[in-house]
């Protein structure tokens, strides 16, 4: 078996374990384990408040983990020093839900795309414009978007820029938290198709979080279903789609309750 790119074992995240709200009874993430193979997409699905974003934040080390282990590309991720982490984080591209919040309104698209490239030490300023244009074109936008600003774009175009920025440093892993939820339905499908193509042509590994199983089903190889901070069930997308063990999973597919489903 190939070595996983990302492995999470028994991860626990508990907010407010220090300070005023000390002693919160239930962790937001409660002993989650999952594994993502290189070149594959893992969909993490669950209702609102099930702990999906907390899991991502803990993996990105934006919030501390109480216990557990994260291994990314062979590195003991939670043990990295802040300095090692700054370097290693460049291997993860992050796409957030709302591109208008995640992209600076004051910067041009060229500046937004140049920022991560400039941040990487040793990268020459020469060729920045070409690299930015190349990233945009990979994300389906022409180079004449470079002088524009995010607020002048449609939601779908802005999300493509956010994805282009996340790809700027050729990450090993792309992490997406509800990347289509803020978009119109028709645009959602375009972005999902684009991500599917990206995966097929570049072999990118993705961790894709959403509350809508239908959204991730056609792009994910494996699915992890979360409820109350725990993994309720996981398996290949085909397995979970054909035979979900829980009605909860069934409902996330938007199928309705099983009893009603069989009655139709
Ligand atoms: N910064 C925080 N401080 C305290 N509690 C938090 C914080 N962020 C999230 N929580 C709590 O942790 C639990 C999990 O929240 P989380 O945001 O991870 O869920 P989610 O699955 O991403 O939900 P959604 O689909 O609505 O984005 C919830 O009970 C939430 O109230
Ligand atoms: Mg969330």
Short mmCIF file of C-alpha atoms and ligand atoms in Angstrom, two decimals:
data_model
loop_
_atom_site.label_atom_id
_atom_site.label_comp_id
_atom_site.label_asym_id
_atom_site.label_seq_id
_atom_site.Cartn_x
_atom_site.Cartn_y
_atom_site.Cartn_z
CA UNK A 1 0.00 0.00 0.00
CA UNK A 2 1.24 3.52 -0.74
CA UNK A 3 2.18 5.62 2.25
CA UNK A 4 -0.58 8.11 3.11
CA UNK A 5 0.11 11.79 2.43
CA UNK A 6 -1.90 12.78 5.48
CA UNK A 7 -2.67 10.69 8.47
CA UNK A 8 -4.71 11.87 11.45
CA UNK A 9 -4.93 9.68 14.53
CA UNK A 10 -7.25 10.12 17.51
CA UNK A 11 -7.25 13.90 17.16
CA UNK A 12 -8.99 15.85 19.92
CA UNK A 13 -9.75 19.59 19.80
CA UNK A 14 -11.39 21.27 22.74
CA UNK A 15 -12.07 24.99 22.77
CA UNK A 16 -11.83 27.02 25.93
CA UNK A 17 -9.83 24.45 27.86
CA UNK A 18 -7.90 27.44 29.19
CA UNK A 19 -9.18 30.78 30.48
CA UNK A 20 -12.66 31.89 31.36
CA UNK A 21 -14.59 29.06 29.70
CA UNK A 22 -12.34 26.34 31.08
CA UNK A 23 -13.72 22.84 31.19
CA UNK A 24 -16.00 22.72 28.14
CA UNK A 25 -17.50 19.24 28.48
CA UNK A 26 -17.56 18.08 24.86
CA UNK A 27 -14.64 18.46 22.46
CA UNK A 28 -15.34 19.97 19.03
CA UNK A 29 -13.25 17.14 17.55
CA UNK A 30 -13.36 13.97 19.56
CA UNK A 31 -10.85 11.29 18.59
CA UNK A 32 -10.94 11.61 14.79
CA UNK A 33 -8.76 9.31 12.66
CA UNK A 34 -8.48 9.48 8.88
CA UNK A 35 -6.04 8.90 6.11
CA UNK A 36 -5.52 10.49 2.70
CA UNK A 37 -3.48 8.78 -0.01
CA UNK A 38 -1.42 10.86 -2.48
CA UNK A 39 -3.40 12.01 -5.51
CA UNK A 40 -6.71 11.23 -3.86
CA UNK A 41 -9.53 13.40 -2.58
CA UNK A 42 -11.02 12.85 0.84
CA UNK A 43 -14.41 14.40 1.49
CA UNK A 44 -15.25 15.32 5.07
CA UNK A 45 -19.00 15.76 5.47
CA UNK A 46 -21.30 16.46 8.36
CA UNK A 47 -24.05 18.75 9.55
CA UNK A 48 -23.34 22.25 10.83
CA UNK A 49 -21.40 22.13 14.11
CA UNK A 50 -20.16 18.57 13.57
CA UNK A 51 -16.53 19.72 13.86
CA UNK A 52 -15.40 19.81 10.22
CA UNK A 53 -13.77 23.24 10.30
CA UNK A 54 -12.28 22.56 13.73
CA UNK A 55 -10.66 19.43 12.31
CA UNK A 56 -9.18 21.44 9.42
CA UNK A 57 -8.04 24.22 11.73
CA UNK A 58 -6.31 21.68 13.95
CA UNK A 59 -4.63 20.05 10.96
CA UNK A 60 -3.45 23.50 9.80
CA UNK A 61 -2.38 24.21 13.41
CA UNK A 62 -4.56 27.32 13.54
CA UNK A 63 -6.00 25.91 16.77
CA UNK A 64 -4.12 23.65 19.20
CA UNK A 65 -4.94 19.96 19.47
CA UNK A 66 -5.45 18.52 22.92
CA UNK A 67 -4.17 15.11 21.88
CA UNK A 68 -3.66 12.90 18.87
CA UNK A 69 -1.27 12.79 15.97
CA UNK A 70 -1.04 14.36 12.52
CA UNK A 71 1.52 13.04 10.06
CA UNK A 72 1.86 14.98 6.81
CA UNK A 73 4.20 13.58 4.19
CA UNK A 74 6.09 11.67 6.87
CA UNK A 75 6.47 14.67 9.20
CA UNK A 76 5.20 14.62 12.77
CA UNK A 77 3.18 17.75 12.06
CA UNK A 78 2.08 18.68 15.58
CA UNK A 79 5.68 18.46 16.80
CA UNK A 80 7.09 21.00 14.29
CA UNK A 81 8.56 24.15 15.81
CA UNK A 82 6.89 27.45 14.77
CA UNK A 83 9.81 28.06 12.41
CA UNK A 84 9.60 24.60 10.83
CA UNK A 85 5.85 25.01 10.59
CA UNK A 86 6.10 28.30 8.67
CA UNK A 87 8.19 26.56 6.04
CA UNK A 88 6.15 23.35 5.99
CA UNK A 89 2.81 25.19 5.72
CA UNK A 90 3.79 26.26 2.23
CA UNK A 91 3.08 22.66 1.25
CA UNK A 92 -0.62 23.15 2.01
CA UNK A 93 -2.89 25.32 -0.12
CA UNK A 94 -6.02 26.56 1.62
CA UNK A 95 -9.30 27.63 0.00
CA UNK A 96 -11.96 29.18 2.23
CA UNK A 97 -15.71 29.45 1.82
CA UNK A 98 -16.02 33.08 0.85
CA UNK A 99 -13.47 34.41 -1.65
CA UNK A 100 -14.49 38.01 -0.97
CA UNK A 101 -13.44 37.58 2.66
CA UNK A 102 -10.29 35.62 1.91
CA UNK A 103 -8.96 37.90 -0.86
CA UNK A 104 -7.80 41.41 0.00
CA UNK A 105 -10.11 43.95 -1.69
CA UNK A 106 -7.30 46.48 -2.04
CA UNK A 107 -4.85 44.29 -3.92
CA UNK A 108 -4.89 43.53 -7.64
CA UNK A 109 -5.18 39.89 -8.71
CA UNK A 110 -1.53 40.11 -9.82
CA UNK A 111 -0.49 41.22 -6.32
CA UNK A 112 -2.64 38.54 -4.67
CA UNK A 113 -0.99 35.82 -6.74
CA UNK A 114 2.51 37.28 -6.38
CA UNK A 115 2.29 37.41 -2.57
CA UNK A 116 2.88 33.71 -1.84
CA UNK A 117 5.54 33.56 -4.56
CA UNK A 118 7.42 36.47 -3.02
CA UNK A 119 7.06 34.99 0.45
CA UNK A 120 8.96 31.90 -0.61
CA UNK A 121 12.59 32.63 -0.04
CA UNK A 122 14.86 32.55 -3.00
CA UNK A 123 12.19 33.07 -5.63
CA UNK A 124 13.23 35.68 -8.17
CA UNK A 125 10.94 38.64 -8.75
CA UNK A 126 11.56 38.14 -12.43
CA UNK A 127 8.83 36.10 -14.05
CA UNK A 128 6.28 36.79 -11.32
CA UNK A 129 3.81 38.23 -13.81
CA UNK A 130 4.23 35.20 -16.09
CA UNK A 131 3.74 32.81 -13.21
CA UNK A 132 0.62 34.71 -12.06
CA UNK A 133 -0.80 34.59 -15.60
CA UNK A 134 -0.03 30.88 -15.81
CA UNK A 135 -1.82 30.21 -12.49
CA UNK A 136 -4.85 32.18 -13.66
CA UNK A 137 -5.02 30.36 -16.97
CA UNK A 138 -4.79 27.03 -15.13
CA UNK A 139 -7.85 28.17 -13.20
CA UNK A 140 -9.75 29.14 -16.33
CA UNK A 141 -9.27 32.92 -16.27
CA UNK A 142 -7.47 35.05 -18.87
CA UNK A 143 -4.42 37.19 -18.03
CA UNK A 144 -6.42 40.41 -18.45
CA UNK A 145 -7.81 39.75 -14.96
CA UNK A 146 -4.37 40.48 -13.47
CA UNK A 147 -4.80 44.27 -13.03
CA UNK A 148 -8.34 43.90 -11.64
CA UNK A 149 -9.35 43.69 -7.98
CA UNK A 150 -11.29 40.91 -6.29
CA UNK A 151 -14.37 43.08 -5.69
CA UNK A 152 -14.71 43.58 -9.46
CA UNK A 153 -15.11 39.81 -9.98
CA UNK A 154 -18.10 37.49 -9.80
CA UNK A 155 -18.21 34.96 -6.97
CA UNK A 156 -17.09 32.13 -9.26
CA UNK A 157 -14.25 34.16 -10.74
CA UNK A 158 -13.11 35.26 -7.28
CA UNK A 159 -13.11 31.65 -6.06
CA UNK A 160 -10.98 30.67 -9.07
CA UNK A 161 -8.49 33.38 -8.04
CA UNK A 162 -8.52 32.00 -4.47
CA UNK A 163 -7.79 28.52 -5.83
CA UNK A 164 -5.04 29.93 -8.08
CA UNK A 165 -3.46 31.55 -5.01
CA UNK A 166 -3.69 28.28 -3.09
CA UNK A 167 -1.89 26.53 -5.97
CA UNK A 168 0.85 29.18 -6.27
CA UNK A 169 3.49 27.21 -4.39
CA UNK A 170 2.62 23.81 -5.88
CA UNK A 171 1.23 22.46 -2.63
CA UNK A 172 1.27 18.77 -1.79
CA UNK A 173 -2.18 19.12 -0.32
CA UNK A 174 -5.12 21.39 -1.11
CA UNK A 175 -7.52 21.95 1.79
CA UNK A 176 -10.96 23.32 0.95
CA UNK A 177 -13.56 24.34 3.53
CA UNK A 178 -17.02 24.66 1.92
CA UNK A 179 -15.46 26.16 -1.24
CA UNK A 180 -18.74 26.29 -3.14
CA UNK A 181 -21.26 27.13 -0.40
CA UNK A 182 -21.12 30.88 -0.98
CA UNK A 183 -21.72 30.51 -4.73
CA UNK A 184 -24.83 30.27 -6.89
CA UNK A 185 -25.90 26.72 -7.72
CA UNK A 186 -24.88 26.96 -11.41
CA UNK A 187 -21.48 28.38 -10.47
CA UNK A 188 -21.02 25.66 -7.82
CA UNK A 189 -21.16 23.03 -10.54
CA UNK A 190 -18.58 24.89 -12.64
CA UNK A 191 -16.15 25.14 -9.73
CA UNK A 192 -16.65 21.47 -8.85
CA UNK A 193 -16.02 20.41 -12.45
CA UNK A 194 -12.95 22.60 -12.52
CA UNK A 195 -11.63 21.01 -9.30
CA UNK A 196 -12.31 17.54 -10.77
CA UNK A 197 -10.31 18.43 -13.90
CA UNK A 198 -7.53 19.87 -11.76
CA UNK A 199 -7.36 16.67 -9.76
CA UNK A 200 -7.32 14.52 -12.91
CA UNK A 201 -4.62 16.50 -14.67
CA UNK A 202 -2.31 17.36 -11.78
CA UNK A 203 -2.76 14.45 -9.38
CA UNK A 204 -3.34 16.94 -6.58
CA UNK A 205 -4.39 15.58 -3.17
CA UNK A 206 -7.41 17.28 -1.65
CA UNK A 207 -9.15 17.42 1.69
CA UNK A 208 -12.61 18.74 0.92
CA UNK A 209 -15.01 19.78 3.68
CA UNK A 210 -18.72 20.37 3.16
CA UNK A 211 -22.10 19.82 4.80
CA UNK A 212 -23.46 18.63 1.45
CA UNK A 213 -22.56 15.07 0.52
CA UNK A 214 -23.78 15.57 -3.04
CA UNK A 215 -21.21 18.31 -3.51
CA UNK A 216 -18.22 16.09 -2.64
CA UNK A 217 -19.49 12.74 -3.82
CA UNK A 218 -18.40 13.02 -7.43
CA UNK A 219 -14.98 14.44 -6.63
CA UNK A 220 -14.05 12.32 -3.58
CA UNK A 221 -12.45 8.89 -3.59
CA UNK A 222 -13.14 8.42 0.11
CA UNK A 223 -15.59 10.00 2.51
CA UNK A 224 -15.52 10.64 6.23
CA UNK A 225 -18.89 11.36 7.80
CA UNK A 226 -18.74 13.45 10.99
CA UNK A 227 -21.32 13.99 13.71
CA UNK A 228 -20.81 15.61 17.11
CA UNK A 229 -17.05 15.78 16.57
CA UNK A 230 -16.74 12.08 15.85
CA UNK A 231 -16.40 9.97 12.72
CA UNK A 232 -19.71 8.21 12.31
CA UNK A 233 -18.67 6.19 9.30
CA UNK A 234 -16.07 6.26 6.57
CA UNK A 235 -15.31 4.37 3.40
CA UNK A 236 -14.97 4.71 -0.33
CA UNK A 237 -17.48 7.06 -1.94
CA UNK A 238 -19.00 4.13 -3.84
CA UNK A 239 -19.48 2.14 -0.62
CA UNK A 240 -21.08 5.00 1.25
CA UNK A 241 -23.33 6.00 -1.62
CA UNK A 242 -24.61 2.52 -2.27
CA UNK A 243 -24.93 1.39 1.33
CA UNK A 244 -24.76 4.12 3.98
CA UNK A 245 -24.97 2.49 7.40
CA UNK A 246 -26.67 5.44 9.08
CA UNK A 247 -29.79 7.43 8.26
CA UNK A 248 -27.74 10.51 9.10
CA UNK A 249 -25.46 9.75 6.11
CA UNK A 250 -28.50 9.06 4.00
CA UNK A 251 -29.90 12.47 4.86
CA UNK A 252 -26.60 14.19 4.02
CA UNK A 253 -26.98 12.79 0.51
CA UNK A 254 -30.34 14.56 0.46
CA UNK A 255 -32.11 11.23 -0.05
CA UNK A 256 -34.51 11.70 2.88
CA UNK A 257 -35.10 8.93 5.40
CA UNK A 258 -34.52 5.38 4.22
CA UNK A 259 -38.08 4.31 4.90
CA UNK A 260 -39.41 7.06 2.67
CA UNK A 261 -36.79 6.30 0.06
CA UNK A 262 -37.88 2.69 -0.28
CA UNK A 263 -41.54 3.74 -0.37
CA UNK A 264 -41.01 5.81 -3.54
N1 LIG B 1 -13.53 29.39 18.14
C1 LIG B 1 -14.40 28.59 18.79
N2 LIG B 1 -14.54 28.68 20.13
C2 LIG B 1 -15.39 27.88 20.81
N3 LIG B 1 -16.16 26.93 20.24
C3 LIG B 1 -16.06 26.78 18.88
C4 LIG B 1 -15.20 27.62 18.10
N4 LIG B 1 -15.31 27.24 16.80
C5 LIG B 1 -16.22 26.25 16.77
N5 LIG B 1 -16.67 25.97 18.02
C6 LIG B 1 -17.64 24.91 18.38
O1 LIG B 1 -17.09 23.67 17.97
C7 LIG B 1 -18.10 22.85 17.39
C8 LIG B 1 -17.72 22.47 15.97
O2 LIG B 1 -17.72 23.63 15.16
P1 LIG B 1 -17.14 23.67 13.68
O3 LIG B 1 -17.06 25.09 13.24
O4 LIG B 1 -15.90 22.88 13.63
O5 LIG B 1 -18.30 22.90 12.89
P2 LIG B 1 -18.54 22.72 11.33
O6 LIG B 1 -18.80 21.27 11.11
O7 LIG B 1 -17.43 23.33 10.56
O8 LIG B 1 -19.89 23.52 11.09
P3 LIG B 1 -20.38 24.40 9.81
O9 LIG B 1 -20.89 23.39 8.80
O10 LIG B 1 -21.49 25.22 10.36
O11 LIG B 1 -19.23 25.19 9.32
C9 LIG B 1 -19.40 23.63 17.48
O12 LIG B 1 -20.09 23.20 18.62
C10 LIG B 1 -18.94 25.06 17.63
O13 LIG B 1 -19.87 25.81 18.37
MG1 LIG B 2 -17.33 24.89 9.15
#
